[in-house]
Short mmCIF file of C-alpha atoms in Angstrom, two decimals:
data_model
loop_
_atom_site.label_atom_id
_atom_site.label_comp_id
_atom_site.label_asym_id
_atom_site.label_seq_id
_atom_site.Cartn_x
_atom_site.Cartn_y
_atom_site.Cartn_z
CA MET V 292 -1.64 -22.62 24.70
CA SER V 293 -4.05 -24.53 22.50
CA GLU V 294 -2.25 -25.11 19.22
CA GLY V 295 -5.59 -25.00 17.38
CA ALA V 296 -6.36 -21.44 18.42
CA TRP V 297 -2.77 -20.30 17.92
CA GLU V 298 -2.70 -21.86 14.46
CA LYS V 299 -5.90 -20.05 13.50
CA LEU V 300 -4.46 -16.76 14.70
CA ALA V 301 -1.22 -17.39 12.82
CA GLN V 302 -3.17 -18.04 9.62
CA VAL V 303 -5.00 -14.70 9.67
CA THR V 304 -2.12 -12.53 10.87
CA VAL V 305 -0.56 -10.38 8.15
CA LYS V 306 3.16 -11.07 8.32
CA GLY V 307 3.91 -8.53 5.64
CA ALA V 308 2.51 -5.73 7.82
CA GLU V 309 5.28 -6.05 10.42
CA HIS V 310 7.82 -3.26 10.16
CA ASP V 311 10.77 -5.57 9.40
CA SER V 312 9.00 -8.09 7.15
CA ARG V 313 10.71 -9.32 3.98
CA GLU V 314 7.66 -8.17 2.02
CA ARG V 315 8.61 -4.56 2.78
CA LEU V 316 12.23 -4.81 1.60
CA PRO V 317 14.09 -2.56 1.15
CA HIS V 318 13.05 -1.12 4.51
CA PRO V 319 12.82 2.68 4.49
CA GLN V 320 14.82 4.12 7.35
CA CYS V 321 16.50 7.36 8.36
CA LEU V 322 20.17 7.65 7.52
CA GLU V 323 22.29 8.16 10.63
CA GLY V 324 22.64 11.87 11.31
CA THR V 325 19.36 12.83 9.60
CA ARG V 326 15.95 13.70 11.11
CA VAL V 327 17.76 14.01 14.46
CA VAL V 328 15.55 16.71 16.01
CA LEU V 329 12.35 15.01 14.88
CA LEU V 330 13.42 11.56 16.13
CA ASN V 331 14.64 12.88 19.46
CA HIS V 332 11.31 14.61 19.99
CA ILE V 333 9.40 11.38 19.31
CA TYR V 334 11.72 9.41 21.62
CA GLY V 335 11.13 12.01 24.32
CA VAL V 336 7.36 11.54 24.04
CA LEU V 337 7.77 7.75 24.14
CA ASP V 338 9.89 7.98 27.29
CA ASP V 339 7.14 9.93 29.06
CA LYS V 340 5.57 7.37 31.40
CA SER V 341 3.00 9.72 32.87
CA LYS V 342 0.19 9.28 30.31
CA ASN V 343 -0.98 7.44 27.22
CA ARG V 344 -0.38 9.30 23.96
CA LEU V 345 -1.53 9.03 20.35
CA ILE V 346 1.43 10.41 18.39
CA TRP V 347 0.27 11.64 15.00
CA LEU V 348 2.98 12.06 12.37
CA HIS V 349 1.54 13.48 9.17
CA GLY V 350 2.62 15.04 5.89
CA THR V 351 2.32 14.83 2.12
CA ALA V 352 3.44 11.79 0.11
CA GLY V 353 7.18 11.29 0.00
CA VAL V 354 8.26 13.37 3.01
CA GLY V 355 9.58 10.32 4.87
CA LYS V 356 6.80 9.22 7.24
CA SER V 357 7.45 5.50 6.77
CA ALA V 358 11.21 5.91 7.21
CA VAL V 359 10.67 7.74 10.50
CA ALA V 360 8.15 5.12 11.66
CA PHE V 361 10.51 2.25 10.79
CA THR V 362 13.44 3.94 12.56
CA VAL V 363 11.35 4.50 15.70
CA ALA V 364 10.08 0.90 15.61
CA GLU V 365 13.62 -0.45 15.30
CA ARG V 366 14.76 1.60 18.30
CA MET V 367 11.83 0.37 20.41
CA ARG V 368 12.49 -3.22 19.30
CA CYS V 369 15.99 -2.99 20.75
CA LEU V 370 14.78 -1.66 24.13
CA LYS V 371 13.33 -3.74 26.97
CA VAL V 372 10.25 -2.95 29.02
CA THR V 373 12.38 -2.98 32.16
CA GLU V 374 16.05 -3.56 32.88
CA GLU V 375 15.15 -6.75 34.71
CA THR V 376 13.33 -8.49 31.85
CA ASN V 377 15.12 -10.45 29.16
CA VAL V 378 12.14 -11.19 26.92
CA GLU V 379 9.58 -8.39 26.71
CA LYS V 380 10.42 -5.52 24.35
CA ARG V 381 9.12 -1.98 24.40
CA LEU V 382 7.88 -2.61 20.88
CA ALA V 383 4.56 -4.39 21.35
CA GLY V 384 3.57 -4.59 17.67
CA THR V 385 3.54 -2.87 14.29
CA PHE V 386 1.18 -2.73 11.34
CA PHE V 387 2.21 -0.94 8.15
CA PHE V 388 -0.79 -0.48 5.87
CA SER V 389 -0.32 -0.66 2.11
CA ARG V 390 -2.62 0.00 -0.82
CA LYS V 391 -0.81 -2.59 -2.95
CA HIS V 392 -1.58 -5.62 -0.75
CA THR V 393 -5.14 -6.81 -0.11
CA ASN V 394 -4.61 -7.89 3.51
CA ARG V 395 -2.79 -4.66 4.37
CA ARG V 396 -5.25 -2.35 2.64
CA THR V 397 -7.99 -2.35 5.30
CA THR V 398 -8.33 -2.73 9.06
CA GLY V 399 -9.94 -6.19 8.79
CA ARG V 400 -6.84 -8.09 10.01
CA LEU V 401 -5.25 -5.29 12.03
CA PHE V 402 -6.09 -6.35 15.58
CA ALA V 403 -5.62 -10.06 14.89
CA THR V 404 -2.11 -9.27 13.62
CA LEU V 405 -1.34 -7.12 16.66
CA ALA V 406 -2.69 -9.80 19.00
CA TYR V 407 -0.33 -12.33 17.39
CA GLN V 408 2.65 -10.00 17.87
CA LEU V 409 1.64 -9.20 21.46
CA ALA V 410 1.37 -12.89 22.31
CA SER V 411 4.72 -13.58 20.62
CA ASN V 412 6.52 -10.71 22.35
CA PHE V 413 4.82 -11.19 25.72
CA PRO V 414 4.35 -14.91 26.51
CA SER V 415 2.31 -14.05 29.60
CA VAL V 416 -0.65 -12.94 27.45
CA LYS V 417 -0.58 -15.98 25.17
CA THR V 418 -3.00 -17.95 27.33
CA HIS V 419 -5.40 -15.01 27.49
CA VAL V 420 -5.37 -14.57 23.69
CA ASN V 421 -5.94 -18.29 23.26
CA LYS V 422 -8.93 -18.29 25.61
CA THR V 423 -10.45 -15.30 23.83
CA ILE V 424 -10.23 -16.99 20.40
CA LEU V 425 -11.60 -20.29 21.69
CA GLU V 426 -14.59 -18.49 23.20
CA ASN V 427 -15.29 -16.47 20.05
CA PRO V 428 -13.55 -17.73 16.87
CA ALA V 429 -15.56 -15.21 14.80
CA LEU V 430 -13.27 -12.46 16.14
CA LEU V 431 -10.73 -13.52 13.54
CA HIS V 432 -13.05 -12.88 10.60
CA PRO V 433 -11.82 -9.79 8.67
CA ASP V 434 -15.38 -8.53 8.18
CA GLY V 435 -16.25 -8.67 11.88
CA SER V 436 -16.85 -5.73 14.19
CA LEU V 437 -13.69 -3.64 14.49
CA ARG V 438 -14.84 -2.47 17.93
CA ASN V 439 -15.18 -6.05 19.18
CA GLN V 440 -11.80 -6.97 17.72
CA MET V 441 -10.16 -3.96 19.37
CA GLU V 442 -11.60 -4.81 22.79
CA ALA V 443 -10.93 -8.56 22.70
CA LEU V 444 -7.63 -8.73 20.80
CA PHE V 445 -6.02 -5.43 21.75
CA ALA V 446 -7.34 -3.81 24.93
CA ARG V 447 -7.79 -6.96 27.03
CA PRO V 448 -4.30 -8.38 26.32
CA LEU V 449 -2.78 -4.98 27.12
CA ARG V 450 -4.54 -4.91 30.46
CA GLN V 451 -2.73 -8.13 31.32
CA LEU V 452 0.55 -6.24 30.94
CA LYS V 453 -0.25 -3.17 32.99
CA SER V 454 2.75 -3.54 35.25
CA ARG V 455 5.24 -4.00 32.42
CA LEU V 456 4.16 -2.73 28.99
CA ARG V 457 5.22 0.76 27.91
CA ASP V 458 5.01 1.35 24.17
CA PHE V 459 3.04 0.25 21.17
CA GLU V 460 4.42 1.20 17.74
CA PRO V 461 3.44 2.14 14.86
CA PHE V 462 0.70 2.10 12.28
CA ASP V 463 1.13 3.43 8.76
CA GLU V 464 -1.53 4.88 6.49
CA ASN V 465 -4.49 2.89 5.15
CA LYS V 466 -7.02 3.79 2.51
CA SER V 467 -10.64 4.10 3.62
CA GLU V 468 -11.84 7.42 5.05
CA ILE V 469 -14.53 5.67 7.10
CA GLU V 470 -11.99 3.17 8.45
CA HIS V 471 -9.61 6.03 9.31
CA ALA V 472 -12.20 7.71 11.52
CA GLU V 473 -13.35 4.48 13.16
CA LEU V 474 -9.82 3.32 13.86
CA ILE V 475 -8.75 6.64 15.39
CA SER V 476 -11.87 6.65 17.58
CA LEU V 477 -11.26 3.08 18.78
CA LEU V 478 -7.58 3.69 19.49
CA ALA V 479 -8.49 6.75 21.56
CA GLN V 480 -11.13 4.71 23.39
CA ALA V 481 -8.49 2.11 24.28
CA LEU V 482 -5.99 4.75 25.44
CA ARG V 483 -8.61 6.30 27.78
CA ASP V 484 -8.96 2.97 29.58
CA PRO V 485 -7.56 3.50 33.12
CA ASP V 486 -6.67 -0.19 33.37
CA LEU V 487 -4.28 -0.02 30.41
CA PRO V 488 -0.54 0.25 31.02
CA VAL V 489 1.21 3.42 29.83
CA THR V 490 0.88 2.94 26.10
CA HIS V 491 2.00 5.04 23.15
CA ILE V 492 0.69 4.60 19.61
CA LEU V 493 2.46 6.16 16.64
CA VAL V 494 0.15 6.75 13.67
CA THR V 495 1.41 8.11 10.36
CA SER V 496 -0.85 9.51 7.67
CA ARG V 497 -1.17 12.09 4.96
CA SER V 498 -2.39 15.54 5.94
CA GLU V 499 -5.99 14.99 4.87
CA LEU V 500 -9.08 16.81 6.11
CA HIS V 501 -11.02 13.78 7.33
CA ILE V 502 -8.05 12.65 9.45
CA HIS V 503 -7.65 16.15 10.91
CA GLU V 504 -11.35 16.11 11.81
CA ALA V 505 -11.05 12.70 13.49
CA MET V 506 -8.00 13.83 15.47
CA GLN V 507 -9.78 17.02 16.55
CA HIS V 508 -12.78 15.16 18.00
CA GLU V 509 -13.35 16.10 21.65
CA ASP V 510 -12.69 12.53 22.85
CA VAL V 511 -9.47 12.19 20.84
CA ARG V 512 -7.78 15.58 20.91
CA PRO V 513 -6.51 15.42 24.56
CA LEU V 514 -4.52 12.28 23.72
CA VAL V 515 -2.94 13.54 20.51
CA CYS V 516 0.69 14.61 20.20
CA GLU V 517 0.76 16.12 16.71
CA ILE V 518 3.85 16.38 14.52
CA PRO V 519 4.47 18.94 13.03
CA VAL V 520 4.14 20.57 16.46
CA LYS V 521 5.66 23.57 18.21
CA ILE V 522 7.69 22.78 21.27
CA SER V 523 9.66 24.92 23.68
CA GLY V 524 13.34 24.35 24.32
CA GLN V 525 15.41 26.64 26.54
CA GLY V 526 12.83 29.36 26.14
CA VAL V 527 13.05 29.38 22.33
CA ALA V 528 10.09 28.22 20.23
CA ALA V 529 11.17 25.62 17.71
CA THR V 530 9.18 23.90 15.00
CA ILE V 531 9.64 20.21 14.35
CA SER V 532 8.37 19.37 10.90
CA LEU V 533 8.60 16.59 8.36
CA ASP V 534 9.26 19.14 5.62
CA GLY V 535 10.93 22.05 7.42
CA ALA V 536 14.10 23.84 6.32
CA ASP V 537 16.31 21.34 8.17
CA VAL V 538 15.18 18.67 5.69
CA ASP V 539 17.28 20.29 2.93
CA GLU V 540 20.44 19.52 4.89
CA ASP V 541 19.27 15.96 5.62
CA ILE V 542 18.63 15.32 1.91
CA TYR V 543 22.06 16.79 1.11
CA LEU V 544 23.65 14.35 3.58
CA PHE V 545 21.72 11.44 2.06
CA LEU V 546 22.87 12.33 -1.46
CA GLN V 547 26.47 12.81 -0.32
CA HIS V 548 26.42 9.40 1.38
CA SER V 549 24.83 7.72 -1.67
CA PHE V 550 27.36 9.16 -4.13
CA ARG V 551 30.22 7.98 -1.89
CA LYS V 552 28.81 4.44 -2.07
CA LEU V 553 28.52 4.78 -5.86
CA ARG V 554 32.13 5.99 -6.06
CA SER V 555 33.33 3.01 -4.00
CA ARG V 556 31.83 0.67 -6.62
CA SER V 557 32.76 2.80 -9.65
CA PRO V 558 36.10 4.53 -8.95
CA THR V 559 36.01 6.34 -12.30
CA PHE V 560 32.76 8.11 -11.47
CA PRO V 561 33.52 11.79 -10.70
CA GLN V 562 32.16 12.80 -7.32
CA PRO V 563 29.53 15.59 -7.69
CA THR V 564 30.59 19.02 -6.51
CA LYS V 565 29.06 20.73 -3.50
CA VAL V 566 27.10 23.01 -5.86
CA GLN V 567 25.73 19.99 -7.77
CA LEU V 568 24.69 18.25 -4.56
CA GLU V 569 22.95 21.39 -3.33
CA ARG V 570 21.20 21.67 -6.69
CA LEU V 571 19.95 18.09 -6.50
CA ALA V 572 18.83 18.56 -2.89
CA ASN V 573 16.96 21.70 -3.94
CA ARG V 574 15.20 19.79 -6.75
CA ALA V 575 13.86 17.34 -4.15
CA GLY V 576 11.57 20.04 -2.75
CA ARG V 577 11.95 18.66 0.81
CA ARG V 578 10.42 15.35 -0.27
CA PHE V 579 12.70 12.58 0.89
CA ILE V 580 11.33 10.11 -1.65
CA VAL V 581 12.77 12.21 -4.50
CA ALA V 582 16.38 11.75 -3.33
CA PRO V 583 16.50 7.90 -3.29
CA THR V 584 14.54 7.82 -6.56
CA MET V 585 17.14 10.08 -8.14
CA MET V 586 19.88 7.76 -6.90
CA LYS V 587 18.15 4.63 -8.21
CA PHE V 588 17.84 6.36 -11.60
CA ILE V 589 21.49 7.49 -11.63
CA ASP V 590 22.93 4.22 -10.32
CA ASP V 591 20.86 1.63 -12.20
CA LYS V 592 23.91 -0.43 -13.31
CA TYR V 593 22.70 -0.42 -16.94
CA ASN V 594 23.44 3.18 -17.98
CA ASP V 595 26.27 5.67 -17.62
CA PRO V 596 25.72 7.21 -14.14
CA TYR V 597 27.30 10.52 -15.16
CA ASP V 598 24.86 10.94 -18.08
CA ARG V 599 22.00 10.18 -15.72
CA LEU V 600 23.29 12.66 -13.18
CA GLU V 601 23.25 15.35 -15.88
CA LEU V 602 19.59 14.50 -16.62
CA MET V 603 18.71 14.98 -12.96
CA LEU V 604 20.58 18.27 -12.76
CA GLU V 605 18.52 19.54 -15.70
CA LEU V 606 15.30 19.34 -13.69
CA ALA V 607 13.76 22.81 -13.32
CA SER V 608 14.45 24.63 -10.07
CA ASP V 609 11.19 26.59 -9.99
CA LEU V 610 8.75 23.68 -9.65
CA LEU V 611 5.51 24.23 -7.81
CA PRO V 612 5.54 22.74 -4.29
CA GLY V 613 4.28 19.18 -4.36
CA THR V 614 5.03 18.62 -8.06
CA GLU V 615 8.72 17.76 -7.63
CA VAL V 616 8.22 14.01 -7.56
CA TYR V 617 5.84 14.10 -10.54
CA LYS V 618 8.36 16.01 -12.65
CA LEU V 619 10.97 13.46 -11.65
CA TYR V 620 8.69 10.65 -12.82
CA ASP V 621 8.11 12.58 -16.07
CA ARG V 622 11.86 12.70 -16.63
CA ILE V 623 12.25 8.99 -15.93
CA LEU V 624 9.43 8.08 -18.34
CA SER V 625 10.88 10.31 -21.03
CA THR V 626 14.06 8.20 -21.05
CA CYS V 627 12.07 5.05 -21.95
CA ALA V 628 12.03 3.81 -25.54
CA ASP V 629 8.23 4.23 -25.64
CA PRO V 630 6.97 6.59 -22.88
CA THR V 631 3.32 5.89 -23.72
CA GLN V 632 3.74 2.15 -23.28
CA ALA V 633 5.82 2.71 -20.14
CA TYR V 634 3.06 4.88 -18.65
CA LEU V 635 0.43 2.24 -19.50
CA TYR V 636 2.35 -0.62 -17.87
CA LEU V 637 3.17 1.56 -14.88
CA SER V 638 -0.57 2.28 -14.55
CA VAL V 639 -1.36 -1.43 -14.75
CA VAL V 640 1.14 -2.29 -12.00
CA THR V 641 -0.37 0.33 -9.67
CA ALA V 642 -3.96 -0.71 -10.52
CA LEU V 643 -3.49 -4.40 -9.71
CA ALA V 644 -5.55 -5.44 -6.69
CA ASP V 645 -2.63 -7.67 -5.66
CA PRO V 646 0.94 -7.64 -7.03
CA LEU V 647 1.89 -10.18 -9.70
CA PRO V 648 5.19 -11.35 -11.21
CA MET V 649 6.09 -9.90 -14.62
CA SER V 650 5.41 -13.19 -16.40
CA GLN V 651 1.91 -13.34 -14.91
CA ILE V 652 1.17 -9.69 -15.79
CA SER V 653 2.15 -10.55 -19.35
CA LYS V 654 -0.08 -13.63 -19.32
CA LEU V 655 -2.98 -11.67 -17.86
CA LEU V 656 -2.76 -8.93 -20.50
CA GLY V 657 -2.50 -11.46 -23.30
CA PRO V 658 -0.26 -11.94 -26.34
CA GLY V 659 -1.08 -8.49 -27.71
CA GLN V 660 -0.87 -5.99 -24.83
CA GLY V 661 1.33 -8.22 -22.70
CA ARG V 662 4.13 -9.03 -25.11
CA ASP V 663 6.46 -6.16 -24.07
CA VAL V 664 5.85 -6.12 -20.31
CA GLU V 665 9.30 -7.30 -19.26
CA ARG V 666 11.19 -5.17 -21.79
CA VAL V 667 9.35 -2.01 -20.72
CA LEU V 668 9.22 -2.50 -16.94
CA VAL V 669 12.97 -3.00 -16.63
CA GLN V 670 13.34 0.55 -17.95
CA LEU V 671 11.44 1.75 -14.85
CA ARG V 672 13.72 0.14 -12.24
CA SER V 673 14.16 3.42 -10.37
CA ILE V 674 10.46 3.58 -9.47
CA ILE V 675 9.43 -0.09 -9.71
CA GLU V 676 10.96 -3.01 -7.85
CA VAL V 677 11.72 -5.54 -10.59
CA PRO V 678 12.98 -8.78 -8.96
CA THR V 679 15.61 -10.86 -10.72
CA ASP V 680 13.58 -13.92 -9.69
CA ASN V 681 10.67 -14.13 -12.16
CA SER V 682 8.48 -15.85 -9.56
CA LEU V 683 8.48 -12.75 -7.34
CA SER V 684 5.99 -9.92 -7.73
CA VAL V 685 6.63 -6.49 -9.21
CA ASN V 686 5.95 -3.60 -6.81
CA ILE V 687 6.15 0.17 -6.86
CA TYR V 688 8.68 1.67 -4.46
CA HIS V 689 6.42 4.41 -3.14
CA SER V 690 2.71 5.32 -3.07
CA SER V 691 3.47 8.61 -4.88
CA VAL V 692 3.87 6.52 -8.06
CA ARG V 693 0.23 5.46 -7.71
CA ASP V 694 -0.77 9.08 -7.15
CA TYR V 695 1.18 10.07 -10.26
CA VAL V 696 -0.72 7.74 -12.61
CA SER V 697 -4.10 8.17 -10.88
CA HIS V 698 -4.81 11.25 -13.02
CA ARG V 699 -3.31 11.82 -16.46
CA SER V 700 -2.98 15.52 -15.64
CA ASN V 701 -0.18 14.63 -13.19
CA CYS V 702 1.97 13.60 -16.17
CA SER V 703 3.10 16.41 -18.47
CA LEU V 704 4.15 14.10 -21.32
CA PRO V 705 1.69 14.74 -24.20
CA GLN V 706 1.93 11.11 -25.43
CA VAL V 707 -0.02 9.73 -22.46
CA LYS V 708 -3.12 11.86 -22.99
CA TYR V 709 -5.15 9.09 -24.61
CA THR V 710 -3.70 6.08 -22.79
CA THR V 711 -6.17 3.26 -22.10
CA SER V 712 -7.60 3.11 -18.59
CA PRO V 713 -5.70 0.37 -16.69
CA HIS V 714 -8.91 -0.86 -15.04
CA SER V 715 -10.62 -1.20 -18.42
CA LEU V 716 -7.64 -3.12 -19.75
CA LEU V 717 -7.47 -5.39 -16.69
CA ALA V 718 -11.22 -6.03 -16.66
CA LEU V 719 -11.35 -7.10 -20.30
CA SER V 720 -8.07 -9.03 -20.04
CA SER V 721 -9.36 -10.91 -17.00
CA LEU V 722 -12.59 -11.85 -18.76
CA ARG V 723 -10.70 -12.96 -21.87
CA LEU V 724 -8.36 -15.14 -19.80
CA MET V 725 -11.25 -16.78 -17.95
CA VAL V 726 -13.02 -17.59 -21.19
CA GLN V 727 -9.86 -19.14 -22.64
CA GLU V 728 -8.72 -21.16 -19.64
CA ILE V 729 -11.80 -22.27 -17.71
CA PRO V 730 -12.80 -25.64 -19.26
CA GLU V 731 -15.95 -25.58 -21.36
CA SER V 732 -17.17 -28.68 -19.55
CA THR V 733 -17.29 -26.72 -16.28
CA ALA V 734 -20.79 -25.59 -15.42
CA LEU V 735 -20.73 -21.81 -15.62
CA LEU V 736 -22.71 -21.26 -12.45
CA ASP V 737 -20.50 -23.65 -10.50
CA ALA V 738 -17.33 -22.05 -11.83
CA LEU V 739 -18.46 -18.54 -11.01
CA SER V 740 -19.74 -19.45 -7.57
CA GLU V 741 -16.31 -20.92 -6.75
CA LEU V 742 -14.29 -17.87 -7.79
CA ASN V 743 -13.84 -16.35 -4.34
CA LYS V 744 -13.65 -19.57 -2.37
CA GLN V 745 -10.43 -20.85 -0.83
CA THR V 746 -10.69 -24.04 -2.89
CA TRP V 747 -10.30 -22.00 -6.06
CA LYS V 748 -7.52 -19.81 -4.64
CA ARG V 749 -5.54 -22.91 -3.72
CA ASN V 750 -6.10 -24.65 -7.05
CA SER V 751 -2.48 -25.42 -7.97
CA SER V 752 -3.32 -26.21 -11.59
CA ALA V 753 -4.47 -22.65 -12.30
CA SER V 754 -1.92 -19.97 -13.13
CA GLU V 755 -1.51 -16.95 -10.87
CA ALA V 756 -2.87 -14.82 -13.69
CA LEU V 757 -6.06 -16.90 -13.97
CA LYS V 758 -6.58 -16.92 -10.20
CA TYR V 759 -6.12 -13.15 -10.19
CA ALA V 760 -8.56 -12.73 -13.08
CA CYS V 761 -11.25 -14.80 -11.40
CA GLN V 762 -10.92 -13.01 -8.07
CA ASN V 763 -10.64 -9.44 -9.32
CA TRP V 764 -12.38 -9.01 -12.69
CA VAL V 765 -15.48 -7.46 -11.13
CA VAL V 766 -13.27 -5.09 -9.08
CA HIS V 767 -11.68 -3.71 -12.24
CA LEU V 768 -15.00 -3.76 -14.06
CA SER V 769 -16.54 -1.50 -11.42
CA ARG V 770 -13.64 0.97 -11.70
CA ALA V 771 -13.39 1.05 -15.48
CA PRO V 772 -14.67 4.37 -16.89
CA ASN V 773 -16.98 4.06 -19.91
CA LEU V 774 -16.15 0.40 -20.41
CA TRP V 775 -19.76 -0.29 -21.34
CA SER V 776 -19.57 1.89 -24.39
CA GLU V 777 -22.09 2.16 -27.22
CA SER V 778 -20.18 -0.37 -29.31
CA LEU V 779 -20.10 -2.88 -26.47
CA THR V 780 -23.80 -2.37 -25.92
CA HIS V 781 -24.45 -3.25 -29.56
CA ALA V 782 -22.31 -6.35 -29.14
CA PHE V 783 -24.43 -7.38 -26.15
CA LYS V 784 -27.60 -7.06 -28.18
CA ALA V 785 -26.10 -8.93 -31.11
CA PHE V 786 -25.27 -11.98 -29.02
CA TRP V 787 -28.27 -11.99 -26.73
CA ASN V 788 -31.42 -13.00 -28.57
CA HIS V 789 -34.59 -11.01 -28.18
CA SER V 790 -36.36 -13.61 -26.08
CA LEU V 791 -33.53 -13.58 -23.52
CA LEU V 792 -33.61 -9.80 -23.29
CA SER V 793 -37.38 -9.93 -22.88
CA TRP V 794 -37.01 -12.49 -20.12
CA LEU V 795 -34.51 -10.22 -18.32
CA GLU V 796 -36.89 -7.28 -18.61
CA ARG V 797 -39.71 -9.32 -17.12
CA GLN V 798 -37.49 -10.75 -14.38
CA TRP V 799 -36.02 -7.45 -13.12
CA CYS V 800 -37.92 -4.80 -15.09
CA LEU V 801 -34.68 -3.87 -16.85
CA LYS V 802 -34.74 -0.87 -19.16
CA ASP V 803 -31.15 -1.02 -20.44
CA LEU V 804 -27.87 -2.84 -20.14
CA GLN V 805 -26.62 -0.49 -17.44
CA SER V 806 -29.22 -2.05 -15.16
CA CYS V 807 -27.82 -5.46 -16.00
CA LEU V 808 -24.35 -4.21 -15.09
CA ALA V 809 -25.66 -2.93 -11.77
CA ILE V 810 -27.08 -6.37 -10.99
CA LEU V 811 -23.80 -7.93 -12.03
CA LEU V 812 -21.82 -5.76 -9.64
CA GLU V 813 -24.26 -6.53 -6.82
CA GLY V 814 -23.32 -10.17 -7.19
CA GLU V 815 -26.41 -11.72 -8.83
CA LYS V 816 -25.26 -15.16 -10.01
CA ILE V 817 -27.62 -15.30 -12.97
CA ALA V 818 -26.26 -12.03 -14.30
CA LYS V 819 -22.71 -13.33 -14.02
CA VAL V 820 -23.67 -16.45 -15.91
CA LEU V 821 -25.34 -14.47 -18.68
CA VAL V 822 -22.31 -12.22 -19.11
CA PHE V 823 -20.09 -15.28 -19.13
CA GLN V 824 -22.25 -16.90 -21.79
CA TRP V 825 -22.06 -13.76 -23.88
CA LEU V 826 -18.28 -13.74 -23.64
CA LEU V 827 -18.09 -17.39 -24.68
CA ARG V 828 -20.18 -16.62 -27.78
CA LEU V 829 -18.13 -13.52 -28.52
CA THR V 830 -14.84 -15.41 -28.50
CA ASN V 831 -16.05 -18.46 -30.47
#
């Protein structure tokens, strides 16, 4: 295979999207003895070699979709396509979407990543993938046609494996509603191809209306195996569900197992009673994410686990369905020295376009807002992954944390009511950092035009915080509510002389500064330069 084409494919593939990547540690998976009925049903569908299926596993945040998907992928990875082969696995490829990583947030690199995994797992298609890329290198561009990528990098390689390939596992949820619909349509189109081998695709998502509508489309619905579904077994109708009554017992088993591990490390810790375990399992509200979060909070190695257990047992038992995890996050925040500051930093971590290490978050926010980042974030270890290595990025453990801080109404702590918008804070912090660290001798237009180029991203002399600021300040600016307030408008007018404002009005027929902002967000270079000039004057 041409090393040039393979190297290009390797460069655009998203390694962190693979189910067992180090980026996704700790890997969510089902504890042995839990989710047995659900998993057996999925395995039964995957063993059906009579037709292609689109298996749709859906449910609210925190019910365990990713853990089920990982467990299924691991099982398929350990199985071979046939008994005779020693190389090809039943697992053709995986792609776990994530809202906290740029390359895993959209479908732009999906099919290139799957093509790389297919060619790695099935050497016989490597030459075909190589030829396809050599003929059309533009297929690897993340902004290219998703339909063309699907056909060239997904469907065609699969056709080469018709006599051997069986399963293709799994996707996890991504963000864009439009991309959801397009992706589901394209996957169904591929599965209807009579020249494809028997192929199964496992898709996990939240139970959202636009996904239901896409799955119900006349061209898609015949292929869909939906979970929760009703199946028949020995003449008795049974319901397999991500959040059915059997989940209570699974959560109980998880908690029992976790407390045994805690006891093995801390022999003096009194094992919870059966009543206490049942109470904790009940507080989880059939959301699997609540149970491991509880355990991380109880067993954080910095506080008395028994005192923390008592705090968890105090959680109300009559919570509204779907609010259990939010109330848990409320309780965790309330134990912080300053809940308001903890909520703000938690919001900042979830709002970052790409994860950053704690030291770089502190640098980005500046000596004022950023001075307590490390001290505060370590108090949130049960919901935020805080690496001991300061060069590694801080990440949230679960997307429900992002949901929690997305609307202040989700948090019942009165202190957070007037917390600063994280996007406003990040936008202004990014602009401040650029003004301070980009050399004055650098031509403004040249500097700004280089912000999104690879040369700037690879500039080793710039800090991660500065690179982040340059690449994402406009993103946060566009999401910051009321950032261009009356006071900021007056500041604009104070630093821009009348002749410049008049020139702008003549150039674009501007009536107010909101129009200037609109031009800025559309990418007009001159507008960026003018804003940059204003910031330089403001800080001098």
